[in-house]
Coordinates of C-alpha atoms and ligand atoms in Angstrom, one line a residue:
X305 CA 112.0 224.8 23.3
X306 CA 111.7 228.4 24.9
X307 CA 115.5 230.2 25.1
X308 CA 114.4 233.3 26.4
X309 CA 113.7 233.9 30.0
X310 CA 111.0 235.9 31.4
X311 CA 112.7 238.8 30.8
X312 CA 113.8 238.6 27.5
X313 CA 109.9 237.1 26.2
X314 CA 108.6 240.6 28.0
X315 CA 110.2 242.5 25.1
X316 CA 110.0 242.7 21.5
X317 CA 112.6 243.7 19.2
X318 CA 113.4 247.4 17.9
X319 CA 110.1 248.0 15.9
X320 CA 111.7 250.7 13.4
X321 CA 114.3 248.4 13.1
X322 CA 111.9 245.2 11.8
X323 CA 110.8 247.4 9.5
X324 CA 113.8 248.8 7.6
X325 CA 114.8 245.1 7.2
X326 CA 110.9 244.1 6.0
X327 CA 111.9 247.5 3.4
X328 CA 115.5 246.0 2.4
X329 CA 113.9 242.6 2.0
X330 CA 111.4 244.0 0.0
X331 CA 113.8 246.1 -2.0
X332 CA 115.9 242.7 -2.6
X333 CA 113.0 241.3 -4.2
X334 CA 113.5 244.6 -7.0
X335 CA 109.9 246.4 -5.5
X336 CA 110.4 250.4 -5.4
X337 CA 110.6 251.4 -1.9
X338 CA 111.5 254.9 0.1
X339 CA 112.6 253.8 3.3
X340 CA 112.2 256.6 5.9
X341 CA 111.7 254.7 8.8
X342 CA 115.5 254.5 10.5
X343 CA 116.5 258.0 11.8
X344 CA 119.8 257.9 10.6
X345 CA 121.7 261.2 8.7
X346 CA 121.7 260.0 5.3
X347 CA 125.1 262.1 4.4
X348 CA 128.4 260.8 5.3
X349 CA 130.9 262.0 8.7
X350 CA 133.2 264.7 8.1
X351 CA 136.3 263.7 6.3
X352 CA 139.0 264.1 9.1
X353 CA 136.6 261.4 11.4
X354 CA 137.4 258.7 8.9
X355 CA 141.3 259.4 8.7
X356 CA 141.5 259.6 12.6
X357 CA 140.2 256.0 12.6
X358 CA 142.5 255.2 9.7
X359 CA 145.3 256.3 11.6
X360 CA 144.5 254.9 14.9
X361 CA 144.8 251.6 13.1
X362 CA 148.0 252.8 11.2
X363 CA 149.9 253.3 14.7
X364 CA 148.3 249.8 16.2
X365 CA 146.0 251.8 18.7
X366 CA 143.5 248.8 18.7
X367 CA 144.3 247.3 22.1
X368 CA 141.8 246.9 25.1
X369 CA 141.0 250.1 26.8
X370 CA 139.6 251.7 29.8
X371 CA 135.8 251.2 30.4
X372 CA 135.0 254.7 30.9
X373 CA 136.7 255.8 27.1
X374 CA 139.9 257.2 26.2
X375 CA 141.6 259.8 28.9
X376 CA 141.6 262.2 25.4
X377 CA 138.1 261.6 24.4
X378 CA 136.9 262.1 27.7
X379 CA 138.4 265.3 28.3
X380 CA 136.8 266.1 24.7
X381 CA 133.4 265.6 25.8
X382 CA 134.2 267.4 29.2
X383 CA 135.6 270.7 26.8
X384 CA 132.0 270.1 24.7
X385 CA 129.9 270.6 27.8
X386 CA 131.9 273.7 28.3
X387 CA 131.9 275.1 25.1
X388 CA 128.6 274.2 24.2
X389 CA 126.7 273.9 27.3
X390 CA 128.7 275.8 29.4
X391 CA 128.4 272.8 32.2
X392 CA 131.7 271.9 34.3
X393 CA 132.2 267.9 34.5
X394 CA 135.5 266.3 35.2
X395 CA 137.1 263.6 32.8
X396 CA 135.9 261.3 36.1
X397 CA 132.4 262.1 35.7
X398 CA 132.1 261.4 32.2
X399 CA 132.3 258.3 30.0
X400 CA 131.7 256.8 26.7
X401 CA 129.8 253.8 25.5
X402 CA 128.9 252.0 22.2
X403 CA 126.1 254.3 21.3
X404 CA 123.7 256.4 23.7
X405 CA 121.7 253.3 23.4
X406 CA 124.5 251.1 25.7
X407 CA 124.2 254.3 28.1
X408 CA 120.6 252.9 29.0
X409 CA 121.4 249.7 29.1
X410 CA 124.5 250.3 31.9
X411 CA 122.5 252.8 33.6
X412 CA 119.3 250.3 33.9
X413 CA 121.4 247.5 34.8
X414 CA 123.2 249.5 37.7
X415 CA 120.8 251.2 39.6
X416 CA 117.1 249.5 38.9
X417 CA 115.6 247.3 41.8
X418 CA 112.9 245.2 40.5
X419 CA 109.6 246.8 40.0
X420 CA 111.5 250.1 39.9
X421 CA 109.3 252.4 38.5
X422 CA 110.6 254.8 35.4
X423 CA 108.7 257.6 34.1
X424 CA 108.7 258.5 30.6
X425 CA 106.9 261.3 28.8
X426 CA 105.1 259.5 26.0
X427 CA 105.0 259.6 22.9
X428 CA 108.9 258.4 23.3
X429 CA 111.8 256.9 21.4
X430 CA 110.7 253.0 20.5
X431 CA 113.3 251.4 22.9
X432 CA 112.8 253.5 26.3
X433 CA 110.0 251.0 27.7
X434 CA 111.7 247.3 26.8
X435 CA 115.2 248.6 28.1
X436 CA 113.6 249.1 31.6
X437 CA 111.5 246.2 31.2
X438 CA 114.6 244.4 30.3
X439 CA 116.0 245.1 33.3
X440 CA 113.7 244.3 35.9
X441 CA 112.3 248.4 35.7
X442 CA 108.5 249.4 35.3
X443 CA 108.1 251.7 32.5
X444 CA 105.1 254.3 33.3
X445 CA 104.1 255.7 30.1
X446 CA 102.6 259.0 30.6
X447 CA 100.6 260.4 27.7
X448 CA 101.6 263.7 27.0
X449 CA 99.3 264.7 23.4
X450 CA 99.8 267.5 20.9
X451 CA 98.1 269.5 23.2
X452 CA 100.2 270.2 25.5
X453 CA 103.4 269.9 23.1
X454 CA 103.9 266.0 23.5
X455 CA 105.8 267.4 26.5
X456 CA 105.7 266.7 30.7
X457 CA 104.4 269.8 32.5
X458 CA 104.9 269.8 36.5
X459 CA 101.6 269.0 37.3
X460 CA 101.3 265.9 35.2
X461 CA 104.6 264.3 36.4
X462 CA 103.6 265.2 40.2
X463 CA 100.4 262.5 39.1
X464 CA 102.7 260.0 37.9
X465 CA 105.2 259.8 40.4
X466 CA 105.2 256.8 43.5
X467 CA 107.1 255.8 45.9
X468 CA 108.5 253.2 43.6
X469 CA 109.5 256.2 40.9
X470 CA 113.5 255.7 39.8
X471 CA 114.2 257.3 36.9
X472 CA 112.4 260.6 35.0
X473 CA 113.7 259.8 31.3
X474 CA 113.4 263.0 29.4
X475 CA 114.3 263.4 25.6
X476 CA 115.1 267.1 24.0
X477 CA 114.5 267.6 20.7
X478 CA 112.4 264.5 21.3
X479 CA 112.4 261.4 18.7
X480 CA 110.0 260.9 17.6
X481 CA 108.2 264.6 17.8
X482 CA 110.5 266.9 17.6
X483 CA 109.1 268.7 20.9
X484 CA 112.0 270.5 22.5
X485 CA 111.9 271.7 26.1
X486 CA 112.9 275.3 27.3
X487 CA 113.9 276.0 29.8
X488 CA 111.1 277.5 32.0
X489 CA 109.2 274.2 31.4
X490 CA 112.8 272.3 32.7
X491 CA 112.7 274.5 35.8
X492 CA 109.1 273.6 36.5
X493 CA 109.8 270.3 36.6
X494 CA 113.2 270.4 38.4
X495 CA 110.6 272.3 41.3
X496 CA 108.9 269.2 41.6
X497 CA 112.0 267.0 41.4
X498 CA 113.7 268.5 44.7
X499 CA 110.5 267.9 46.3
X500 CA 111.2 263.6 45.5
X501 CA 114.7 263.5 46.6
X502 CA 114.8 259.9 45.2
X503 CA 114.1 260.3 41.8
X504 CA 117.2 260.0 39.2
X505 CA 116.8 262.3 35.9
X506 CA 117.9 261.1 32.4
X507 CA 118.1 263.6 29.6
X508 CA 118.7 262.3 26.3
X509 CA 120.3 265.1 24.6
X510 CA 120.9 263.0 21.4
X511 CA 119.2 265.6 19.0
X512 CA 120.9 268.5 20.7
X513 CA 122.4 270.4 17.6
X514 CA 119.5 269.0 14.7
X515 CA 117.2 272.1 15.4
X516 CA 114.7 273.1 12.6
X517 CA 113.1 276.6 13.5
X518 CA 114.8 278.8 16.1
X519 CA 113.7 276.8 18.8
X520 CA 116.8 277.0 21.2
X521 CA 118.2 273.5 22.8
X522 CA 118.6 273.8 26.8
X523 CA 120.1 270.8 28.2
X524 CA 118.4 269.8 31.4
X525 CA 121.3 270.2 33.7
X526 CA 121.6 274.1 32.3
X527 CA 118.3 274.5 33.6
X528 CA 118.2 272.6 36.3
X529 CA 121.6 273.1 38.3
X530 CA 120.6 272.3 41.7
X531 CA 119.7 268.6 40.4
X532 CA 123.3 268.0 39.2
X533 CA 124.0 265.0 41.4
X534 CA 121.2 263.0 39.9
X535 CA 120.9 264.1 36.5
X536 CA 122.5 261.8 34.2
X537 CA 122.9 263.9 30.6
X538 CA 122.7 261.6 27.8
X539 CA 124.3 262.4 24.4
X540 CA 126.7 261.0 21.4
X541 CA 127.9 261.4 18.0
X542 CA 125.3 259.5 15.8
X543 CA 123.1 262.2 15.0
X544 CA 125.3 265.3 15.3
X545 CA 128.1 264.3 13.1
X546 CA 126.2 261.4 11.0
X547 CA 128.2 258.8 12.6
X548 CA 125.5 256.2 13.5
X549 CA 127.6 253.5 12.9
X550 CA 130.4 253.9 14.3
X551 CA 128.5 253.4 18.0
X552 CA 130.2 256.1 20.3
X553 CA 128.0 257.4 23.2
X554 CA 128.8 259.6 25.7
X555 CA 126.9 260.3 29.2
X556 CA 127.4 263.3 32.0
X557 CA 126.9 262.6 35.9
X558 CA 127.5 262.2 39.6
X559 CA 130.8 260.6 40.0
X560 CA 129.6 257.9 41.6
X561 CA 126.7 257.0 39.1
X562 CA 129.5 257.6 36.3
X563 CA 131.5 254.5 37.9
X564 CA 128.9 252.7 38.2
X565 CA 128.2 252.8 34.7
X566 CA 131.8 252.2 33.8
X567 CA 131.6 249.1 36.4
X568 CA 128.6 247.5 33.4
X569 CA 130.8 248.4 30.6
X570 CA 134.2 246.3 32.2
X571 CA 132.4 243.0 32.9
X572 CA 130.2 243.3 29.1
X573 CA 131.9 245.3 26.5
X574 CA 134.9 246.0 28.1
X575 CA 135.1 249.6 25.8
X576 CA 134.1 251.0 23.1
X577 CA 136.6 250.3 20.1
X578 CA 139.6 252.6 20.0
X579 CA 139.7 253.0 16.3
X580 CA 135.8 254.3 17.0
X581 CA 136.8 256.4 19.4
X582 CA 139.4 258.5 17.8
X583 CA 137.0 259.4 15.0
X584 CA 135.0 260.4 17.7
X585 CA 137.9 262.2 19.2
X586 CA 138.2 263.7 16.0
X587 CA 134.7 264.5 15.4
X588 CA 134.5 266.1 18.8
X589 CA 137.3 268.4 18.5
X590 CA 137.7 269.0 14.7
X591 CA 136.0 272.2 12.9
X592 CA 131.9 272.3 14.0
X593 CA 130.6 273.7 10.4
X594 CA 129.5 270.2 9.6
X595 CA 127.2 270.1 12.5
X596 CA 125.9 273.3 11.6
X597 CA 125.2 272.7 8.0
X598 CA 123.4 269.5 8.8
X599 CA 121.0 271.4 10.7
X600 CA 120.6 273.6 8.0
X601 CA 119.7 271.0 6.0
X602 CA 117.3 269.4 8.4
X603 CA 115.7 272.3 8.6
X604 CA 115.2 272.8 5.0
X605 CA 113.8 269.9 4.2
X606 CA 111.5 269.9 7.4
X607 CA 110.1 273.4 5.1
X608 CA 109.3 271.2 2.3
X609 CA 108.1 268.1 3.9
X610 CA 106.1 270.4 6.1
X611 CA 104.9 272.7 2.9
X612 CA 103.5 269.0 0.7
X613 CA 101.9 267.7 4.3
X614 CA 99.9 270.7 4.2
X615 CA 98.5 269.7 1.2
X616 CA 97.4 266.4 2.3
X617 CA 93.5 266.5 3.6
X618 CA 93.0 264.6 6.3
X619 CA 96.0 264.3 8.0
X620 CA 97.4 266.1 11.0
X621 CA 100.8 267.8 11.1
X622 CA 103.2 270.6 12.7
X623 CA 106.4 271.3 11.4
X624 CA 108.8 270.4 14.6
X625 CA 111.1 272.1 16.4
X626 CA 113.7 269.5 16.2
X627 CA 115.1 266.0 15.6
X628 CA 115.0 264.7 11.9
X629 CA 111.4 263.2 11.8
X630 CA 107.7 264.4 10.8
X631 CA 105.2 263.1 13.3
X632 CA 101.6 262.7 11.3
X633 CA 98.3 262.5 13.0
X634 CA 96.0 260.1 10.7
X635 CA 93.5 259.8 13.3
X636 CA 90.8 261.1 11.0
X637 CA 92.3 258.3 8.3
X638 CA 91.3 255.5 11.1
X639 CA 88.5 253.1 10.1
X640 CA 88.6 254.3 6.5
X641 CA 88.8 251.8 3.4
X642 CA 91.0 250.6 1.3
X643 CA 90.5 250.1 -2.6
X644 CA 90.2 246.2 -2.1
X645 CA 87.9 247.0 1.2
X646 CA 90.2 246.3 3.5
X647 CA 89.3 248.7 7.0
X648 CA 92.5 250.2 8.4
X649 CA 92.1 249.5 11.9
X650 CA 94.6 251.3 13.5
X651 CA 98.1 253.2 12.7
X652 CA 99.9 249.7 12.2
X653 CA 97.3 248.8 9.5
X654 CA 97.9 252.4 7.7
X655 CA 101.7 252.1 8.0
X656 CA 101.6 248.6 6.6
X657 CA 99.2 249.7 3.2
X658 CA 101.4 252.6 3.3
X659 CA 104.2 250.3 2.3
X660 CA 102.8 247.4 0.5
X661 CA 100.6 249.2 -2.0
X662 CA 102.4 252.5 -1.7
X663 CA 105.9 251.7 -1.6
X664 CA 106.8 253.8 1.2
X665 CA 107.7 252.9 4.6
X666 CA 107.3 254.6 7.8
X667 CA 106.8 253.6 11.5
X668 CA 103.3 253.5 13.2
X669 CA 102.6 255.8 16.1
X670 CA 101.6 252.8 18.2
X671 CA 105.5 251.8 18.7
X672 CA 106.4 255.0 20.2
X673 CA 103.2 254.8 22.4
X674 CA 100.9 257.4 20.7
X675 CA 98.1 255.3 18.3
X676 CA 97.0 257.6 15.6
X677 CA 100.3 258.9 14.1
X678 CA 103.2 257.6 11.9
X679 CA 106.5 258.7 11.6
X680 CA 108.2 259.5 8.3
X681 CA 112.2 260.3 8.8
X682 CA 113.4 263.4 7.2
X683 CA 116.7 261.9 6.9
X684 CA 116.5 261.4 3.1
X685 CA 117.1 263.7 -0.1
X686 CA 114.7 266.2 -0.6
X687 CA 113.6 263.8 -4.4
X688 CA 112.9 261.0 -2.0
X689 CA 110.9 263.0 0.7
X690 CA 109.0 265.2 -2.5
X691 CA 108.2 261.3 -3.6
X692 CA 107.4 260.2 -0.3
X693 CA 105.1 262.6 0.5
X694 CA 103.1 262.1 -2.9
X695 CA 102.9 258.6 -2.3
X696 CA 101.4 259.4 1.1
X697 CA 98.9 261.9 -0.8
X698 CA 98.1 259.3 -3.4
X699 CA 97.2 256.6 -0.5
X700 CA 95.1 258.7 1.6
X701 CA 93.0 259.8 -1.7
X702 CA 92.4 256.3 -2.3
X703 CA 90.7 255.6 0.7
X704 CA 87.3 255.2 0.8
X705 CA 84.3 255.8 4.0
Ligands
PLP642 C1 116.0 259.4 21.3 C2 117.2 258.5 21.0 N1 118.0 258.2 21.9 C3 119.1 257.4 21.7 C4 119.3 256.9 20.4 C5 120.4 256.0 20.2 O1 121.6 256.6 19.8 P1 122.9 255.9 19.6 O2 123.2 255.7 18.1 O3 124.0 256.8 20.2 O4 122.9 254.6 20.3 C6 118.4 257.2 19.4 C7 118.5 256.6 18.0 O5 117.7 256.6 17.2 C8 117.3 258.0 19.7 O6 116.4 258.4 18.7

């Protein structure tokens, strides 16, 4: 018997995600694995988020809440735009969600008519194309390579864009290639943007504070003022303050879009726990030097990662400007064999070698729409990546022409 409807059979689950649980499985059965292919900080939040949430269950502040997020986390993420942005939102014009990831899915489900067509810059985070698909969208992948800095230029989105063009989804420091946008190249597309009054902007600001070199973050809507009332900004605490699991989103907008979104979350989720909440509250509010010293850390280990690749014939790699992942061309590794004889087809057929005989596991290129790469996360101790990165070494000199 089929269960899913049309829909649901259009999609396939998270890709990095099958394969972490292929690594734990094989991990279970005692094999030596590195896992690097979740991006998730591999350090724990600072220690004042876990007592907020330890005292928001103390005084009994688990009941049902509002959609949008607490009235003080709110105004938390409103004072974060300032301070760190220096972008004015009201507390109505704000709201949180159960990850950035829920963000997509209410925006999606609120505004896309079928066949609504969504741009996004590609290579792109794994989930981008289902989640529109999922919704009735059309995801238009538009190949932006390393040369032009896996990133949109004005001309190239002009080419895309239709009269059935929604959504723009932009990601800065971009998972998985670390490619971060400044803002001249924002502005240049924000020209084009006024000239398509229809067109709805998402920046995923996710990655904002993990910067490796001294690459600046601009958010979109710094850059790009005059498209305030259709830029949604996208952003949480996941990556800044290693609090992945703890699912607290939070998303900038037009009023009106804002409700919307807060409309999805009443008649699904409801809100995001309140015990998850105040830690984010907390997170939000409480001394920054943790988010500073994980991007210190980021970047150090992106220096050593970046210093072993280079030793690696064969591949193809720059040391990123942000996020916490190494994005390796292995085109030239294509077609080569194994030491049984096997042919590595493509990147899936590298990536799964990689882990079988190797032992370490990464995530092809092909699920983030660029064929020809895999991505390694840097989210690990500098032992693990050292390790990684000779077992990497050790497979690619054991392949033969
Ligand atoms: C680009 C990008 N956006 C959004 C997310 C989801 O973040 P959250 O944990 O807030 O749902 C991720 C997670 O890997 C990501 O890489």
């Amino acid at each position: 018997m089929t269960f899913e409807n049309k829909r649901a059979a259009g999609i396939k689950s998270s890709p990095s995600m099958a394969i972490a649980m292929a690594s734990k499985k094989l991990m279970a059965e005692g094999r030596d694995i590195i896992d690097l292919s979740l991006g998730e900080p591999d350090f724990e939040p600072p220690a004042h988020v876990a007592e907020a949430a330890a005292e928001a269950v103390r005084r009994g502040r688990v009941r049902y809440g509002a959609a949008a997020g607490t009235e003080a986390l709110r105004r938390a993420v409103v004072d974060k735009f300032k301070r760190e942005n220096e972008l004015e939102y009201t507390v109505d014009e704000v709201m949180v969600a159960n990850g950035a990831k829920q963000i997509l899915f209410d925006v999606f489900l609120a505004t896309l008519e079928e066949g609504d067509e969504v741009v996004i810059p590609t290579p792109c985070w794994v989930s981008y194309g289902d989640i529109v698909t999922l919704h009735g969208g059309a995801p238009v992948h538009v190949p932006c390579g390393a040369g032009v800095g896996f990133k949109i230029d004005a001309q190239t989105l002009e080419a895309a864009i239709t009269p059935r063009t929604r959504w723009l989804m932009l990601n800065s420091p971009s998972n998985p290639t670390g490619a971060i946008y400044s803002h001249e190249e924002y502005r240049a597309l924000g020209e084009v943007l006024v000239r398509h009054p229809r067109i709805l902007v998402i920046s995923d600001e996710i990655y904002e504070h993990v910067l490796l070199k001294d690459v600046p973050f601009v958010s979109f809507a710094q850059a790009c003022p005059q498209l305030r009332d259709r830029t949604l900004l996208v952003n949480g605490v996941s990556k800044a303050y290693a609090m992945t699991g703890w699912r607290v989103g939070y998303a900038a907008g037009p009023g009106a879009l804002i409700s919307a979104l807060n409309k999805m979350q009443s008649q699904s989720v409801t809100s995001v726990s309140p015990i998850a909440q105040a830690a984010a509250l907390a997170a939000l509010t409480g001394s920054q030097a943790f988010v500073r010293r994980g991007a210190q850390t980021f970047a150090g280990r992106a220096r050593i990662v970046a210093g072993r690749l280079a030793q690696i014939e064969g591949i193809d790699f720059t040391q990123p400007d942000g996020a916490f992942y190494a994005f390796i061309g292995i085109q030239a590794l294509i077609g080569r064999k194994t030491a049984d004889g096997e042919i590595l087809a493509d990147d899936p057929a590298f990536a799964a070698h990689l882990l079988q005989c190797f032992g370490l596991s990464s995530v092809p290129g092909a699920a983030f729409g660029a064929p020809g790469f895999i991505r390694l996360s840097i989210a690990a101790s500098e032992a693990e990546l050292e390790s990684a990165c000779d077992r990497l070494g050790a497979m690619v000199r054991s392949l033969k022409d």
